[in-house]
Amino acid sequence: MESPTEDYKIQSFDQDTQVLLKTALKGQLVSTVC
Protein backbone atom coordinates (compact mmCIF):
# COMPACT_ATOMS: atom_id res chain seq x y z
CA MET A 1 0.00 0.00 0.00
CA GLU A 2 1.20 3.50 -0.72
CA SER A 3 1.81 5.99 2.05
CA PRO A 4 -1.01 8.43 2.89
CA THR A 5 1.21 11.26 1.67
CA GLU A 6 1.56 9.63 -1.75
CA ASP A 7 -2.19 9.06 -1.84
CA TYR A 8 -2.85 12.72 -1.06
CA LYS A 9 -0.40 13.85 -3.73
CA ILE A 10 -1.98 11.57 -6.32
CA GLN A 11 -5.51 12.70 -5.44
CA SER A 12 -4.53 16.37 -5.49
CA PHE A 13 -2.68 15.93 -8.77
CA ASP A 14 -5.61 13.98 -10.19
CA GLN A 15 -7.97 16.90 -9.57
CA ASP A 16 -5.68 19.28 -11.45
CA THR A 17 -5.19 16.70 -14.18
CA GLN A 18 -8.94 16.28 -14.61
CA VAL A 19 -9.35 20.03 -15.11
CA LEU A 20 -6.45 20.12 -17.57
CA LEU A 21 -7.81 17.10 -19.44
CA LYS A 22 -11.28 18.67 -19.68
CA THR A 23 -9.76 21.89 -20.99
CA ALA A 24 -7.56 19.99 -23.45
CA LEU A 25 -10.47 17.87 -24.63
CA LYS A 26 -12.60 20.98 -25.16
CA GLY A 27 -9.76 22.53 -27.16
CA GLN A 28 -9.35 19.37 -29.25
CA LEU A 29 -13.09 19.13 -29.89
CA VAL A 30 -13.22 22.76 -30.98
CA SER A 31 -10.19 22.29 -33.22
CA THR A 32 -11.71 19.15 -34.73
CA VAL A 33 -15.08 20.81 -35.36
CA CYS A 34 -13.52 23.89 -36.89
GROMACS .gro file of C-alpha atoms in nm:
model
   34
    1MET     CA    1   0.000   0.000   0.000
    2GLU     CA    2   0.120   0.350  -0.072
    3SER     CA    3   0.181   0.599   0.205
    4PRO     CA    4  -0.101   0.843   0.289
    5THR     CA    5   0.121   1.126   0.167
    6GLU     CA    6   0.156   0.963  -0.175
    7ASP     CA    7  -0.219   0.906  -0.184
    8TYR     CA    8  -0.285   1.272  -0.106
    9LYS     CA    9  -0.040   1.385  -0.373
   10ILE     CA   10  -0.198   1.157  -0.632
   11GLN     CA   11  -0.551   1.270  -0.544
   12SER     CA   12  -0.453   1.637  -0.549
   13PHE     CA   13  -0.268   1.593  -0.877
   14ASP     CA   14  -0.561   1.398  -1.019
   15GLN     CA   15  -0.797   1.690  -0.957
   16ASP     CA   16  -0.568   1.928  -1.145
   17THR     CA   17  -0.519   1.670  -1.418
   18GLN     CA   18  -0.894   1.628  -1.461
   19VAL     CA   19  -0.935   2.003  -1.511
   20LEU     CA   20  -0.645   2.012  -1.757
   21LEU     CA   21  -0.781   1.710  -1.944
   22LYS     CA   22  -1.128   1.867  -1.968
   23THR     CA   23  -0.976   2.189  -2.099
   24ALA     CA   24  -0.756   1.999  -2.345
   25LEU     CA   25  -1.047   1.787  -2.463
   26LYS     CA   26  -1.260   2.098  -2.516
   27GLY     CA   27  -0.976   2.253  -2.716
   28GLN     CA   28  -0.935   1.937  -2.925
   29LEU     CA   29  -1.309   1.913  -2.989
   30VAL     CA   30  -1.322   2.276  -3.098
   31SER     CA   31  -1.019   2.229  -3.322
   32THR     CA   32  -1.171   1.915  -3.473
   33VAL     CA   33  -1.508   2.081  -3.536
   34CYS     CA   34  -1.352   2.389  -3.689
   0.00000   0.00000   0.00000
